[in-house]
Amino acid sequence: MKMSLSPLYAGVLLVLSGPGCQDQGSAPVSPPAPTTVWSKSGDLTMYSSPRLADLDGDGVLDVIVGHGLPGDDASGAGAAGYVTARSGVDGHELWRGEATQELFATPLLVRINGDEVPDVIIGGRRAELRARDGLTGAEIWRYVPDPDPMKPGGSQFFTGQLIGDQDSDGVEDLLFANGGFPAAGPGEPRPPSHLVIIGGADGGLMAAAEMPDAAETYMSALTYTRRGEPTVVFGSGGETLPGSLWVAPLSAVAAGDLSGAVRLTRPVGWGGAGGACPAAPSEGAAPAAPDCSGKGVIAPPALVDLTGDGTLDIVVATFDGQLAAFDGDSLAALWSLRVPGAETYATPAIGYFDDDEVPDVYAVFDIGAFPDYSSAEHRVVSGASGRLLWSFSDARVSYSSPVAVDLGGDRRDEVLLLLMDAPTDSDEEIDEDVVGERAALYMMDIPARRIAPVQAIDGFAASTPALGDIDGDGTLDLVLGTSVYGEFSAGWVMARLSLGVPAPARLGWGGYLGSQHDGRFIPR
């Protein structure tokens, strides 16, 4: 498959209006002028976000990512997938591990076989979850689900988290959200989803706990420490069925009982006059069934200490247009806003966007209803107060999550985000659902309230880029990829770009779910 990767004219800065405070004392930051170190393409698609790690021992970070096709929704016929490790030096394939289903999760790295190279665990559709040797790609284990797909662990495995060695076998164990039911149509009931604990050594199912509202889940669960106890943040609901953001001790998952989970968000419309749903139950209780209209929480939250108390707080963008922050200790709401008519698949990016020492929030929402979106709404919010720093509308929609990094060396972070370019008049005869998508990487200079194009790339952008100094030369690199659909084919394109700016000593939010892929912001 031919790849198209071309620089945009980076000298033009588009000034967009919107409420917020412009810092007149800050000079605009020049957008990066990237050079392509390597570019590769292949078959199937790339919804997985890349992860960087040195697997071959050459001192250069390599790229691990999943690929696949979902197949028929009802039967799974035509599904396929694989995971690859590619050399960070030139992009050549170090190894490939085949799968029977699409692998869309971001890979986990855990030492299983006792050598010095981290091993790779990656999941996807229809209970696909495998561990592979990080050096050779050889399969270490494959998760074997119950023959009944309705049973715990029988659904999709989203991006997981390491939770320490729970069974004292010398290998860290894993927490996953396991859910979704592709055979159901929009608004149709789904079986309850689960949080599951999987043994890192052998892939066995150690524990499973049903969603407290008996709903579906598509949100990757995260963990943090609350009052000295490992704690899980997880979401329920989906694109057409209601759900919430929840918090519960990890011990509750291990015990198989989430009935005591605390609900942080409710779907828009719960309890209000004329709302689409009946009055919400009290905190910690669960409705009998998710049988009213509404939407859930799909994008994982970001975890960042906004209050300065040493406990990570929770920032979430829900699928019905809510952006809210919650105290990670008390679980009380800190601030919130709403974008009416909006949905999002994007986790907010965390960075330093104003003059104080409290991290701030960048969120992007699409206007419309899945799968038809007309524009995007961008919100930059003070983490300290919830005050709106910048707000703007744009014709380009987003499925990828933003990343944040200090590109100008001024202790303020810029945002990099893949957006789908709006179709032009010449595209009227193109079926945009099949062929003709174009994505581009943009830089958001927040104090100057400007958006600048950086790099164009063909394809549909759902994967979040990964930032890092890949070869240790002091220059910041970025790996990005898209899925390219033809009338009778599907493939992917991926590239390593050298951004031409110094790599910062601290990379606060440099990939999907942050620089360490655990949802946690790295402060200065």
XYZ file of C-alpha atoms in Angstrom:
524
model
C 0.000 0.000 0.000
C 1.389 3.395 -0.992
C 1.809 5.878 1.821
C 1.239 9.604 1.500
C 3.033 11.725 4.078
C 3.704 15.346 3.250
C 4.506 18.488 5.210
C 1.926 21.238 5.370
C 2.954 24.847 5.003
C 4.066 25.342 8.597
C 4.601 29.076 8.284
C 0.881 29.872 8.351
C -0.775 30.254 11.729
C -4.548 30.223 11.843
C -5.958 32.538 14.491
C -9.258 31.259 15.822
C -11.643 33.244 17.976
C -13.227 32.169 21.224
C -13.589 33.201 24.851
C -10.614 33.039 27.135
C -7.548 35.028 28.030
C -4.827 35.666 25.500
C -1.393 36.223 26.998
C -0.190 39.319 25.186
C 3.284 38.876 26.646
C 3.924 35.491 25.052
C 5.463 35.307 21.609
C 3.863 32.699 19.334
C 5.675 29.363 19.306
C 6.843 28.285 15.869
C 5.353 24.942 14.846
C 7.799 22.074 14.365
C 9.238 21.573 10.901
C 9.473 17.778 10.928
C 11.615 15.511 8.801
C 10.561 11.957 8.080
C 13.089 9.491 9.501
C 11.151 6.522 8.120
C 7.691 5.599 6.938
C 6.047 2.197 6.573
C 2.711 0.782 5.445
C 0.918 -2.541 5.624
C -2.335 -4.436 5.517
C -5.298 -4.259 7.906
C -5.865 -1.102 10.007
C -4.245 0.751 12.918
C -6.553 1.808 15.736
C -4.019 0.775 18.378
C -1.762 3.563 19.652
C 2.010 2.996 19.411
C 4.168 2.246 22.443
C 7.923 2.882 22.563
C 10.499 0.540 24.157
C 13.967 -0.756 23.314
C 13.365 -4.410 22.485
C 16.454 -5.267 20.453
C 19.029 -3.747 22.810
C 20.504 -1.205 20.378
C 19.781 1.784 22.609
C 17.039 3.081 20.295
C 13.357 2.919 21.248
C 11.361 0.563 19.050
C 7.651 0.799 18.165
C 5.053 -1.769 19.244
C 1.518 -1.483 17.863
C -1.522 -3.603 16.994
C -3.422 -3.926 13.721
C -6.569 -5.636 12.531
C -10.022 -5.805 10.998
C -13.153 -6.299 13.118
C -14.993 -8.579 10.707
C -18.749 -9.023 10.624
C -20.422 -7.543 13.703
C -22.655 -10.522 14.336
C -20.433 -13.453 13.420
C -16.901 -12.076 13.402
C -16.346 -13.547 9.946
C -13.457 -11.838 8.188
C -11.755 -10.718 11.395
C -7.951 -10.695 11.528
C -5.152 -9.064 13.468
C -1.504 -8.949 14.375
C 0.955 -7.035 16.532
C 4.354 -5.871 15.337
C 7.544 -4.578 16.846
C 9.446 -2.264 14.507
C 12.972 -0.930 14.779
C 13.055 2.673 15.873
C 16.116 3.159 13.673
C 14.612 2.468 10.263
C 11.152 0.988 10.847
C 11.934 -2.530 9.691
C 9.882 -5.289 11.294
C 11.617 -6.950 14.237
C 8.816 -9.473 14.705
C 5.135 -10.054 14.038
C 2.612 -11.934 16.156
C -0.572 -13.106 14.470
C -4.033 -12.973 16.055
C -7.490 -14.106 15.059
C -9.119 -10.757 15.904
C -8.441 -7.042 15.580
C -5.871 -5.797 18.105
C -6.874 -2.220 18.919
C -5.527 -1.784 22.467
C -2.265 -0.073 23.363
C 0.337 -2.714 24.277
C 1.276 -3.437 27.880
C 4.909 -4.098 28.800
C 5.668 -6.593 31.580
C 8.581 -8.922 32.295
C 7.209 -12.441 32.184
C 10.024 -14.761 31.110
C 12.776 -13.455 33.371
C 15.062 -11.787 30.811
C 15.885 -8.086 30.620
C 13.600 -7.344 27.675
C 10.002 -6.381 28.514
C 7.376 -8.682 27.070
C 4.274 -7.492 25.224
C 0.614 -8.063 26.131
C -2.086 -6.740 23.826
C -5.835 -7.241 23.552
C -8.699 -6.580 21.210
C -12.020 -7.869 19.982
C -13.862 -11.046 20.959
C -11.731 -11.994 23.964
C -8.445 -11.704 22.052
C -5.573 -11.297 24.526
C -2.017 -12.588 24.059
C 1.404 -12.246 25.619
C 4.507 -12.332 23.419
C 8.231 -12.429 24.062
C 9.493 -8.879 23.634
C 12.705 -9.981 21.916
C 11.418 -12.653 19.520
C 7.645 -12.215 19.348
C 7.109 -15.858 20.306
C 3.787 -16.464 22.031
C 4.079 -16.873 25.813
C 0.388 -17.372 26.487
C -3.032 -16.818 24.964
C -6.105 -16.087 27.040
C -8.723 -18.838 26.673
C -12.263 -17.569 27.329
C -15.301 -19.528 28.380
C -17.134 -20.880 25.309
C -20.110 -18.718 26.302
C -19.242 -15.150 25.174
C -21.744 -13.787 27.715
C -19.548 -14.996 30.570
C -16.954 -12.716 32.244
C -13.885 -12.295 30.060
C -15.750 -13.192 26.888
C -15.815 -9.713 25.346
C -13.344 -7.116 24.107
C -10.143 -6.437 26.061
C -9.343 -2.731 26.207
C -5.974 -1.232 27.196
C -4.924 -2.788 30.500
C -2.936 -1.737 33.545
C -0.349 -3.451 35.722
C -1.577 -3.950 39.293
C 1.378 -5.645 40.967
C 1.886 -9.313 41.738
C -1.485 -10.330 43.198
C -0.817 -14.084 43.403
C 2.860 -14.007 44.495
C 4.140 -15.901 41.457
C 6.825 -13.320 40.648
C 5.008 -11.716 37.680
C 2.820 -8.628 37.770
C -0.861 -9.195 37.128
C -3.209 -7.189 34.945
C -6.472 -5.258 35.182
C -8.708 -4.949 32.120
C -12.110 -3.610 31.225
C -13.813 -6.402 29.282
C -16.983 -5.501 27.448
C -18.874 -4.518 24.354
C -21.189 -6.624 22.239
C -20.716 -5.929 18.499
C -23.721 -8.031 17.473
C -26.155 -5.578 19.101
C -27.452 -2.640 17.088
C -27.569 0.999 18.255
C -29.678 1.299 21.395
C -30.229 -2.459 21.724
C -29.537 -4.060 25.126
C -26.129 -5.562 25.772
C -25.020 -8.114 28.351
C -23.338 -6.636 31.448
C -19.628 -5.932 31.090
C -16.914 -6.621 33.650
C -13.629 -5.588 35.149
C -11.305 -8.582 35.134
C -7.958 -9.451 36.680
C -5.714 -11.600 34.474
C -2.638 -13.462 35.649
C 0.467 -11.995 34.049
C 2.365 -15.282 34.143
C -0.184 -17.509 32.396
C -3.139 -15.427 31.178
C -5.615 -17.065 33.520
C -8.777 -15.337 34.711
C -8.197 -14.545 38.392
C -11.266 -12.419 39.162
C -14.212 -10.723 37.471
C -16.696 -8.109 38.688
C -19.829 -6.985 36.849
C -20.450 -3.282 36.163
C -22.393 -1.816 39.110
C -25.173 -0.602 36.778
C -25.236 -3.842 34.735
C -24.205 -1.775 31.698
C -21.721 -2.240 28.890
C -18.201 -0.777 28.983
C -15.754 0.484 26.383
C -13.494 2.489 28.704
C -10.000 1.325 29.632
C -9.860 1.162 33.426
C -7.166 3.062 35.327
C -5.707 2.777 38.825
C -4.361 5.176 41.448
C -3.767 5.179 45.202
C -6.535 6.628 47.371
C -6.022 6.796 51.127
C -3.312 4.169 50.903
C -5.445 1.706 48.947
C -5.169 0.716 45.257
C -8.234 2.188 43.572
C -9.828 1.649 40.165
C -11.461 4.312 37.974
C -13.757 2.769 35.383
C -16.604 3.707 33.072
C -19.877 2.216 31.907
C -22.273 2.860 29.054
C -21.521 3.539 25.418
C -22.489 5.512 22.357
C -26.239 4.882 22.623
C -26.765 3.493 26.135
C -26.298 5.378 29.428
C -23.489 4.913 31.895
C -21.289 6.655 34.406
C -17.760 7.098 35.705
C -17.110 5.062 38.860
C -14.478 4.576 41.544
C -13.975 1.411 43.612
C -11.149 -0.272 45.528
C -9.121 -2.825 43.571
C -10.009 -5.256 46.358
C -13.661 -5.013 45.236
C -12.682 -6.234 41.772
C -10.688 -9.073 43.316
C -13.745 -9.982 45.410
C -16.008 -9.885 42.345
C -18.360 -7.257 43.775
C -18.607 -3.647 42.531
C -21.966 -2.935 44.143
C -20.318 -0.441 46.506
C -18.667 1.583 43.731
C -19.084 5.363 43.943
C -20.678 7.036 40.932
C -18.916 10.251 39.868
C -20.891 11.211 36.759
C -24.434 10.671 35.563
C -25.683 10.748 31.990
C -27.093 14.072 30.847
C -30.836 13.977 31.482
C -30.833 11.809 34.608
C -33.312 13.176 37.149
C -34.084 16.503 35.505
C -37.524 17.657 34.487
C -38.220 16.191 31.098
C -34.999 14.194 31.236
C -34.645 11.079 29.154
C -33.972 8.858 32.185
C -35.673 8.376 35.545
C -34.178 9.921 38.640
C -30.688 8.582 39.314
C -30.262 6.259 42.276
C -28.236 7.290 45.291
C -24.451 7.127 45.262
C -23.148 3.570 45.300
C -26.497 2.032 44.357
C -27.354 0.647 40.952
C -30.458 0.838 38.769
C -32.152 -2.385 37.822
C -31.024 -2.123 34.194
C -29.679 0.491 31.767
C -33.002 0.623 29.918
C -33.372 4.356 29.214
C -31.804 6.558 26.589
C -28.485 8.237 27.231
C -24.761 7.913 26.711
C -21.859 6.655 28.759
C -18.151 7.197 29.349
C -15.884 5.869 26.593
C -12.692 7.942 26.759
C -10.553 7.102 29.810
C -9.953 10.012 32.202
C -6.647 11.687 32.971
C -5.160 11.460 36.466
C -3.392 14.571 37.796
C -2.970 16.297 41.159
C -4.937 19.545 40.782
C -5.416 20.263 44.490
C -1.826 19.831 45.687
C -2.731 17.245 48.336
C -0.535 14.498 46.877
C -3.487 12.401 45.632
C -4.221 12.185 41.925
C -7.461 13.824 40.859
C -9.690 12.668 37.996
C -10.453 14.628 34.803
C -13.002 13.051 32.472
C -14.681 13.887 29.164
C -17.898 11.888 28.818
C -19.593 10.766 25.615
C -22.452 13.216 26.201
C -20.276 16.322 26.271
C -19.397 16.732 29.930
C -15.891 17.798 31.009
C -15.406 17.497 34.756
C -12.735 17.211 37.436
C -13.135 15.277 40.703
C -11.054 15.282 43.864
C -9.301 11.925 43.945
C -9.408 11.803 47.743
C -12.907 13.016 48.653
C -14.399 12.213 45.201
C -16.188 15.571 45.311
C -16.622 17.559 42.108
C -13.969 20.273 41.614
C -15.379 21.917 38.484
C -17.318 21.042 35.350
C -18.613 22.355 32.053
C -20.718 20.950 29.240
C -20.543 21.086 25.449
C -24.134 20.553 24.201
C -24.633 18.219 21.258
C -21.095 16.846 21.567
C -19.487 13.418 21.858
C -15.856 12.381 22.306
C -13.535 9.408 22.090
C -10.561 11.519 23.212
C -8.932 11.490 26.642
C -8.109 15.073 27.746
C -4.466 16.104 27.552
C -2.839 17.578 30.655
C -0.188 20.294 30.499
C 0.927 23.679 31.801
C -1.058 26.118 29.680
C -1.148 29.233 31.889
C 1.182 30.979 34.346
C 0.435 29.064 37.540
C 1.971 25.814 38.770
C -1.256 23.813 38.591
C -1.597 21.611 35.482
C -4.369 22.480 33.035
C -6.667 20.547 30.698
C -7.147 20.374 26.906
C -10.245 18.532 25.651
C -11.769 18.066 22.201
C -15.369 17.102 21.399
C -17.088 16.318 18.092
C -20.473 17.832 17.275
C -23.101 15.381 16.063
C -23.976 11.791 16.851
C -21.844 8.773 16.058
C -20.904 8.173 13.265
C -21.895 11.522 11.721
C -19.911 14.521 12.972
C -19.895 17.988 11.451
C -17.280 19.886 13.456
C -15.242 19.913 16.647
C -15.256 21.970 19.835
C -11.969 22.566 21.670
C -11.817 23.568 25.343
C -8.765 24.613 27.364
C -9.511 24.816 31.087
C -7.538 25.988 34.111
C -6.941 22.960 36.286
C -6.900 25.140 39.377
C -10.274 26.821 38.945
C -12.115 25.368 35.974
C -11.920 28.773 34.266
C -12.064 28.621 30.486
C -8.694 29.679 29.045
C -9.563 29.190 25.383
C -12.514 27.858 23.429
C -12.914 27.478 19.696
C -14.871 25.638 17.023
C -13.305 24.007 13.993
C -14.518 22.104 10.934
C -11.971 19.296 11.449
C -13.139 16.456 13.691
C -11.029 14.350 16.042
C -10.987 10.658 16.960
C -7.404 10.633 18.241
C -6.452 11.966 21.681
C -4.217 15.040 22.097
C -0.685 15.002 23.521
C 1.096 17.908 25.233
C 4.764 18.936 25.352
C 6.852 22.088 25.788
C 8.002 22.792 22.223
C 9.144 26.359 22.813
C 11.308 25.895 25.903
C 9.235 28.471 27.809
C 7.823 26.117 30.500
C 4.442 26.196 28.782
C 3.120 23.169 26.934
C 1.779 23.070 23.414
C -0.760 20.502 22.232
C -0.277 18.230 19.239
C -3.412 16.632 17.819
C -4.341 14.606 14.738
C -7.476 16.020 13.110
C -9.480 14.843 10.129
C -9.355 17.568 7.518
C -12.723 18.857 6.372
C -13.700 17.692 2.860
C -13.397 20.205 0.038
C -15.802 20.856 -2.835
C -13.804 18.435 -4.994
C -14.582 15.627 -2.541
C -18.338 15.655 -3.146
C -18.277 12.418 -5.153
C -16.110 10.561 -2.610
C -17.687 8.232 -0.081
C -15.817 9.478 2.986
C -16.811 6.360 4.939
C -14.792 4.187 2.545
C -12.088 6.147 0.785
C -10.513 9.573 0.677
C -9.895 10.400 4.339
C -7.113 12.866 5.047
C -5.622 13.562 8.446
C -3.104 16.119 9.584
C -1.116 16.847 12.733
C -1.686 20.297 14.221
C -0.017 22.292 16.990
C -2.092 24.359 19.395
C -0.261 27.403 20.789
C -2.561 28.131 23.696
C -1.306 31.497 25.055
C -1.352 32.899 21.510
C -4.673 31.155 20.742
C -3.395 29.800 17.444
C -3.516 26.488 15.603
C -0.717 25.632 13.184
C -0.502 22.746 10.701
C 2.536 20.493 11.118
C 2.266 17.367 8.946
C -0.294 15.834 6.598
C -0.900 12.095 6.317
C -3.448 10.095 4.337
C -5.955 8.023 6.235
C -8.370 7.913 9.138
C -6.704 8.984 12.396
C -7.921 7.132 15.490
C -4.501 6.185 16.875
C -2.844 8.632 19.287
C 0.777 9.605 18.450
C 3.702 8.771 20.750
C 6.394 11.330 21.632
C 9.948 10.616 22.763
C 13.628 11.061 22.064
C 13.773 7.758 20.217
C 17.491 7.633 19.445
C 18.790 9.693 22.382
C 20.173 12.495 20.211
C 18.441 15.236 22.201
C 15.840 15.932 19.493
C 12.166 15.161 20.023
C 10.604 12.472 17.817
C 6.990 11.514 17.171
C 5.465 8.290 15.824
C 2.039 8.577 14.219
C -0.174 6.338 12.127
C -3.538 6.125 10.391
C -5.834 3.612 8.724
C -6.266 3.919 4.966
C -9.459 2.596 3.402
C -9.855 1.797 -0.277
C -12.992 0.599 -1.981
C -11.912 -3.028 -1.606
C -8.991 -2.829 0.805
C -7.848 -1.553 4.190
C -4.349 -0.790 5.361
C -2.274 1.449 7.587
C 0.503 3.998 7.290
C 2.963 4.897 10.062
C 5.967 7.192 10.305
C 8.668 8.348 12.665
C 9.155 12.106 12.469
C 12.013 14.118 13.903
C 10.335 17.314 15.081
C 13.507 19.398 14.986
C 13.098 20.769 18.525
C 15.035 19.872 21.691
C 13.584 16.964 23.651
C 12.457 18.303 27.045
C 13.806 16.736 30.210
C 10.214 16.065 31.291
C 7.546 14.720 28.980
C 4.323 15.281 30.894
C 1.706 13.891 28.483
C 3.379 12.233 25.515
C 1.056 9.493 24.266
C -2.214 7.639 24.684
C -3.121 7.827 28.389
C -0.005 9.912 28.962
C 3.700 9.255 28.610
C 3.562 6.017 30.608
C 0.164 4.899 29.210
C -1.275 4.670 32.727
C -3.400 7.845 32.680
C -1.023 9.706 34.996
C 0.391 13.133 34.245
C 4.095 13.618 34.979
C 4.431 17.030 36.727
C 7.423 19.312 36.738
